[in-house]
PDB file of C-alpha atoms in Angstrom:
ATOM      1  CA  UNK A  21       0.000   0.000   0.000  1.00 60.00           C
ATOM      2  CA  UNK A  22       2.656   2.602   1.230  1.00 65.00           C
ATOM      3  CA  UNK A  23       4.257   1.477  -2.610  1.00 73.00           C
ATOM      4  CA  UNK A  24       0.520   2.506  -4.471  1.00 69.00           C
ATOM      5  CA  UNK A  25       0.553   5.730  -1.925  1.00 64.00           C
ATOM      6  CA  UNK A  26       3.907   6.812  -2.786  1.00 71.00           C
ATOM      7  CA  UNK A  27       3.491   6.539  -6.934  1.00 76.00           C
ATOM      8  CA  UNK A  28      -0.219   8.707  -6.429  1.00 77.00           C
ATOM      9  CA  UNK A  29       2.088  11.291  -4.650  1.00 76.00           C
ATOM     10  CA  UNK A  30       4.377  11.671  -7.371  1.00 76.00           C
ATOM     11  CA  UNK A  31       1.741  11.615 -10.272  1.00 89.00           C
ATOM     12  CA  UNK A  32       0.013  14.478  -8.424  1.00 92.00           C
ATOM     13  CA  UNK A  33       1.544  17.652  -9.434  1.00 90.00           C
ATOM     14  CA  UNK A  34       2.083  16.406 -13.249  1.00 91.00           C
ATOM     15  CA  UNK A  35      -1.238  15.727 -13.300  1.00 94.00           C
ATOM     16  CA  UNK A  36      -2.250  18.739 -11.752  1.00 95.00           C
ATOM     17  CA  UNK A  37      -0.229  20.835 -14.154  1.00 95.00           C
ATOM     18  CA  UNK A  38      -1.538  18.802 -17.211  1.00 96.00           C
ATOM     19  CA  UNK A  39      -5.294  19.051 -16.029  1.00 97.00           C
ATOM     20  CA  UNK A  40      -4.927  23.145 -15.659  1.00 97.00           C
ATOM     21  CA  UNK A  41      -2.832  23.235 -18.979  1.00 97.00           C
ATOM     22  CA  UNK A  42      -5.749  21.680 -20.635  1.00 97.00           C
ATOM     23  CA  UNK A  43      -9.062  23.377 -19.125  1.00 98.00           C
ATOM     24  CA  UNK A  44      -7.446  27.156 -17.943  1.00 98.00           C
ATOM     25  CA  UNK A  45      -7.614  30.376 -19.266  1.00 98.00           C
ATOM     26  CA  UNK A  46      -4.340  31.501 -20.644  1.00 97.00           C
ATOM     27  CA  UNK A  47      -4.696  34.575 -18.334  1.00 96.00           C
ATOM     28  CA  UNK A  48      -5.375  31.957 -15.474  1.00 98.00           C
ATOM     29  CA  UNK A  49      -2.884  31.840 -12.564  1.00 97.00           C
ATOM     30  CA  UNK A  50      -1.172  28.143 -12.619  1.00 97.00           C
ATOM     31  CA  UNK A  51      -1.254  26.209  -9.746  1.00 96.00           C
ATOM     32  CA  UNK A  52       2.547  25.754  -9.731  1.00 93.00           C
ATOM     33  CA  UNK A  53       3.700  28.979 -12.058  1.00 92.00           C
ATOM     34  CA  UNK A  54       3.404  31.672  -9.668  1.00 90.00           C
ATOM     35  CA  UNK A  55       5.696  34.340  -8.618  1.00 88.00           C
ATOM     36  CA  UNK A  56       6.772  32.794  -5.573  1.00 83.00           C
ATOM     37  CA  UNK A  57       6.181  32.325  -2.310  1.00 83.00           C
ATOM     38  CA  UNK A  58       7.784  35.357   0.864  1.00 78.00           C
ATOM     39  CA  UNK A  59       8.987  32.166   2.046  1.00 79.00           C
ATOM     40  CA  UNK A  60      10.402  27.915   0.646  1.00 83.00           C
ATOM     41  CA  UNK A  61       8.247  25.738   2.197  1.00 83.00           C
ATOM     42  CA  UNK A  62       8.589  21.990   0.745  1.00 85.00           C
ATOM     43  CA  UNK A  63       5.908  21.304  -1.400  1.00 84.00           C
ATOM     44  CA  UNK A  64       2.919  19.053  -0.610  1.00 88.00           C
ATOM     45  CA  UNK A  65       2.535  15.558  -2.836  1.00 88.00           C
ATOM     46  CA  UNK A  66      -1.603  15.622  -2.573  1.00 92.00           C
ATOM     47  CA  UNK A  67      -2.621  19.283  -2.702  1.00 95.00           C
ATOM     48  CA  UNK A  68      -1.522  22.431  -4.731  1.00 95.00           C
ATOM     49  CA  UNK A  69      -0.180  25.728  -3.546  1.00 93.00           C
ATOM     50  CA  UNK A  70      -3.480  27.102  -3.532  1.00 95.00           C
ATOM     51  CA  UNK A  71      -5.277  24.014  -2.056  1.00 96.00           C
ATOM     52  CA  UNK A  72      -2.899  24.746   0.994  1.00 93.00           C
ATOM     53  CA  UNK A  73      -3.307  28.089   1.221  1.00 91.00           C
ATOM     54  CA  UNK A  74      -7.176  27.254   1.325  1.00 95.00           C
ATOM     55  CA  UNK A  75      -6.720  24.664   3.591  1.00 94.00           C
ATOM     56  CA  UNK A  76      -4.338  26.915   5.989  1.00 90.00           C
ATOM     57  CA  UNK A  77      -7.573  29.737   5.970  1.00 92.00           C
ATOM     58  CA  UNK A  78     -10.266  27.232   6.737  1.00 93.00           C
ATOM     59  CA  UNK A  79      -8.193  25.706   9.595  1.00 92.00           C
ATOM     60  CA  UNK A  80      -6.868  28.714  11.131  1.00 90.00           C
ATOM     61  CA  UNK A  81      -8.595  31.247  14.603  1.00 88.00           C
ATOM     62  CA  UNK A  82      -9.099  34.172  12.303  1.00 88.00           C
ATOM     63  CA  UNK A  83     -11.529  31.851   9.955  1.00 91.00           C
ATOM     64  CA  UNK A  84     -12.991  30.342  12.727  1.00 91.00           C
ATOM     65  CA  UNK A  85     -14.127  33.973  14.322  1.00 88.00           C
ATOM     66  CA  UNK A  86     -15.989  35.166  11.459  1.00 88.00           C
ATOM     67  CA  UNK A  87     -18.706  32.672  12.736  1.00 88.00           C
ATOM     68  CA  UNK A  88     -19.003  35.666  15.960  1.00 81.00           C
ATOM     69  CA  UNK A  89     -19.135  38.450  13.674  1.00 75.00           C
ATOM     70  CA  UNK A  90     -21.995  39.881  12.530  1.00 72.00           C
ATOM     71  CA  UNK A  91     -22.527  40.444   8.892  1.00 68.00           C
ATOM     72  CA  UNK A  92     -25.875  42.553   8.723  1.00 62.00           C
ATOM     73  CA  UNK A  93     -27.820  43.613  12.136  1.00 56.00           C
ATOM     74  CA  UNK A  94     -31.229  41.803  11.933  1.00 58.00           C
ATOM     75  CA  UNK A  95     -33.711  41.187  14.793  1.00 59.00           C
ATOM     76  CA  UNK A  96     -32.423  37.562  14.589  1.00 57.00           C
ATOM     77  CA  UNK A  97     -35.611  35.933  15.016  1.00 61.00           C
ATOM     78  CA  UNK A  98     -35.821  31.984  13.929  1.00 60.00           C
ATOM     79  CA  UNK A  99     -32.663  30.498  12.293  1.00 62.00           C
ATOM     80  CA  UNK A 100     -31.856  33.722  10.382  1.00 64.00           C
ATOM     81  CA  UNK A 101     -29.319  34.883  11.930  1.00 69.00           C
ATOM     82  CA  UNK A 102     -26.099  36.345   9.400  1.00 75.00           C
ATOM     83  CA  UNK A 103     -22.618  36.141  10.444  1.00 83.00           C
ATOM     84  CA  UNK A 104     -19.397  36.980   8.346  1.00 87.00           C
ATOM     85  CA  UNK A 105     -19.002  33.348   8.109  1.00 91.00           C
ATOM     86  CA  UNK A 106     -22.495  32.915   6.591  1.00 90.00           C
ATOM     87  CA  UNK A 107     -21.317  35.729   3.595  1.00 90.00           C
ATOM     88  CA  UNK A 108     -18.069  33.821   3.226  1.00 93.00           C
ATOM     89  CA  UNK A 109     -19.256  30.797   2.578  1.00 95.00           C
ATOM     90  CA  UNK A 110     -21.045  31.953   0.552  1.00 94.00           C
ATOM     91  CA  UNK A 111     -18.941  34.756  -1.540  1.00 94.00           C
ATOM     92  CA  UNK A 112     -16.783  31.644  -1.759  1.00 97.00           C
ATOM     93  CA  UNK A 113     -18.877  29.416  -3.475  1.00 97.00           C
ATOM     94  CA  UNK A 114     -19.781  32.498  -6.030  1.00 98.00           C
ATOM     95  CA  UNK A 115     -16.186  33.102  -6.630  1.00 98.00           C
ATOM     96  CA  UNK A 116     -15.758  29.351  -7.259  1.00 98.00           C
ATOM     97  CA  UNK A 117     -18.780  29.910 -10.111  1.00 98.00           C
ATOM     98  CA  UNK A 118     -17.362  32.850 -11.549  1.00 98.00           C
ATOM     99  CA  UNK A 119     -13.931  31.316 -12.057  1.00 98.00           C
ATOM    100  CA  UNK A 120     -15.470  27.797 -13.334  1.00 98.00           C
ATOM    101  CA  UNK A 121     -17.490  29.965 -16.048  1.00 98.00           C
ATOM    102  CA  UNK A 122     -14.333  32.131 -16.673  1.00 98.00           C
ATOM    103  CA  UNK A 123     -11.892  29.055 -17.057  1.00 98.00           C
ATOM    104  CA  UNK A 124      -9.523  30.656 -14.001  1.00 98.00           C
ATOM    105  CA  UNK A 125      -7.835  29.258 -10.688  1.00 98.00           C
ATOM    106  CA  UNK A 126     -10.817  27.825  -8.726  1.00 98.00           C
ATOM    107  CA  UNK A 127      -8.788  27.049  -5.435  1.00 97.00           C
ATOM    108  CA  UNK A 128      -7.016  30.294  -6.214  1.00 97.00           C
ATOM    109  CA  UNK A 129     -10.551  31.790  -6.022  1.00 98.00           C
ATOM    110  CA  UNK A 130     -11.607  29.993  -3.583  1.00 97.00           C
ATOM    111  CA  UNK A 131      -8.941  30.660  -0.956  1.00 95.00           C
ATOM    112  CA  UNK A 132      -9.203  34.430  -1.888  1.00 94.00           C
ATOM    113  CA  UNK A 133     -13.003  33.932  -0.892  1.00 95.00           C
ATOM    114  CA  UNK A 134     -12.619  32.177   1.985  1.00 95.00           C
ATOM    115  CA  UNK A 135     -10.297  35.229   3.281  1.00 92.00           C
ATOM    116  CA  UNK A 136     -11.611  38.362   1.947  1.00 91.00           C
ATOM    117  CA  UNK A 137     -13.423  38.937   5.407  1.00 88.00           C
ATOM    118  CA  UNK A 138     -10.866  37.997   8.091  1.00 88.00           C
ATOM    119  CA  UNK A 139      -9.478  41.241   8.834  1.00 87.00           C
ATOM    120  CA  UNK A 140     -13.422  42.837   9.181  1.00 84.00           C
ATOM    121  CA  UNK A 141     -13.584  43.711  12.521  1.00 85.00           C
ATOM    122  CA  UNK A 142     -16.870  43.260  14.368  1.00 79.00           C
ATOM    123  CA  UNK A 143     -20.222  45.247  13.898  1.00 79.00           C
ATOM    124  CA  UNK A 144     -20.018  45.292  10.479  1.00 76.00           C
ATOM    125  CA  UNK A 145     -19.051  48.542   8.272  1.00 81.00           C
ATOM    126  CA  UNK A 146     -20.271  50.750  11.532  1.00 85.00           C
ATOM    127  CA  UNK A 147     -17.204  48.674  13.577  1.00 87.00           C
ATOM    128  CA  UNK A 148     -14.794  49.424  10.103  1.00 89.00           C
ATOM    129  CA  UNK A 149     -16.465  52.843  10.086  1.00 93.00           C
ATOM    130  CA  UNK A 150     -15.264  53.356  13.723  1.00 94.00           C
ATOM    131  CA  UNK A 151     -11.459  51.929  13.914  1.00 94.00           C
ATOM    132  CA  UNK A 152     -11.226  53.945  10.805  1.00 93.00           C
ATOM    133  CA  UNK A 153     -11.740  57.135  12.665  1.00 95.00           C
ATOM    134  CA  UNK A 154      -9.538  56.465  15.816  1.00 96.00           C
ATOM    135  CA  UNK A 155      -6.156  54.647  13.973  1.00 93.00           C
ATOM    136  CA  UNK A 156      -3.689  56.813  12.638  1.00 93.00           C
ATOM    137  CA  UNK A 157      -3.746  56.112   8.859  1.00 92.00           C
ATOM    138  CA  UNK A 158      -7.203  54.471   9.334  1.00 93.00           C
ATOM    139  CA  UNK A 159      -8.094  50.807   9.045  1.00 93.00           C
ATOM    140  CA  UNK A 160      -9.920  49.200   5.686  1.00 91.00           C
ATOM    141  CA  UNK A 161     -10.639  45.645   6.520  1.00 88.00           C
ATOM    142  CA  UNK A 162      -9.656  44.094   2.969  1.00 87.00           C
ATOM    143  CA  UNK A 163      -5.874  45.636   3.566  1.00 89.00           C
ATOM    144  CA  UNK A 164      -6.090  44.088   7.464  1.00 89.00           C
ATOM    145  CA  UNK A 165      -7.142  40.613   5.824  1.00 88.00           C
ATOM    146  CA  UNK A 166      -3.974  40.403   3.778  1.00 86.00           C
ATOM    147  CA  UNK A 167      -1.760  41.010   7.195  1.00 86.00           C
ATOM    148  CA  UNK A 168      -3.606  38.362   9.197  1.00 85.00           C
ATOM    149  CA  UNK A 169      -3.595  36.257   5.629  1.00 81.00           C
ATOM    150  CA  UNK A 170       0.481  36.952   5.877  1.00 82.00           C
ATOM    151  CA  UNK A 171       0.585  36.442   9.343  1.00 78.00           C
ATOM    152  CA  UNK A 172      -0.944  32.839   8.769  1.00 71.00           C
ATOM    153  CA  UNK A 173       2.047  32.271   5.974  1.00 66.00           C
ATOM    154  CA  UNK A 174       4.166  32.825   8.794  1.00 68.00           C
ATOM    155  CA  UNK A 175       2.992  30.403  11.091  1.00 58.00           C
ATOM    156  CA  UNK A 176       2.746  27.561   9.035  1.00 53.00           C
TER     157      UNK A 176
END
């Protein structure tokens, strides 16, 4: 078995790049072509690049939060109730469409989706509205979820 294991491993990335040679845009980012990484990490033999950095989102605190964050204030009466994790899930899955339609990335799109919202601090745009007005050089949530997006790179 290890033997069986061990040749699937080594097929992956070939494949990988064969598959997204075939059914990608031409303006699609590769899988494996990119321009780099801030830091070498040894490759995985079962996911891509961008599978990782999906998987690395989905498992990490800052993901995890958005299920305490409120997306839109509602009187949340019955099973209603929208968090940031709620809109994630399901930017993510229209991301995934658009890219599908568009012949582009899909994990690449999908990770983005999955972390467009972790730097939005709580209360919605009224909490973003807020910190905006008390930090020196104000705050914008999409350029805080790159930094805790980098900080993640750092700690895997």
């Amino acid at each position: 078995m290890p033997e069986l294991a061990g040749r699937i491993a080594d097929a992956f990335a070939t494949r990988m790049r064969e598959v997204e040679e075939r059914t990608l845009s031409p303006q699609a980012v590769r899988s494996y072509e990119t321009r780099g990484r801030t830091r070498e990490e040894e490759e995985c033999l079962v996911r891509t690049p961008f599978q990782r950095d999906r998987d690395r989102i989905l498992h990490s605190k800052p993901f995890r939060r958005l299920k305490g964050k409120t997306q839109v204030f509602i009187d949340p009466a019955g099973d209603h109730y929208r968090t940031r994790m709620t809109h994630t899930l399901e930017t993510t899955g229209i991301a995934r469409v658009v890219a599908r339609a568009l012949a582009l990335n899909e994990d690449l799109a999908e990770a983005i989706g999955l972390g467009h919202d972790m730097g939005h601090p709580a209360f919605g745009h009224a909490g973003e509205d807020a910190l905006d007005r008390v930090l020196a050089g104000g705050f914008r949530h999409n350029e805080q979820s790159l930094r805790v997006v980098d900080l993640l790179d750092r700690l895997f």
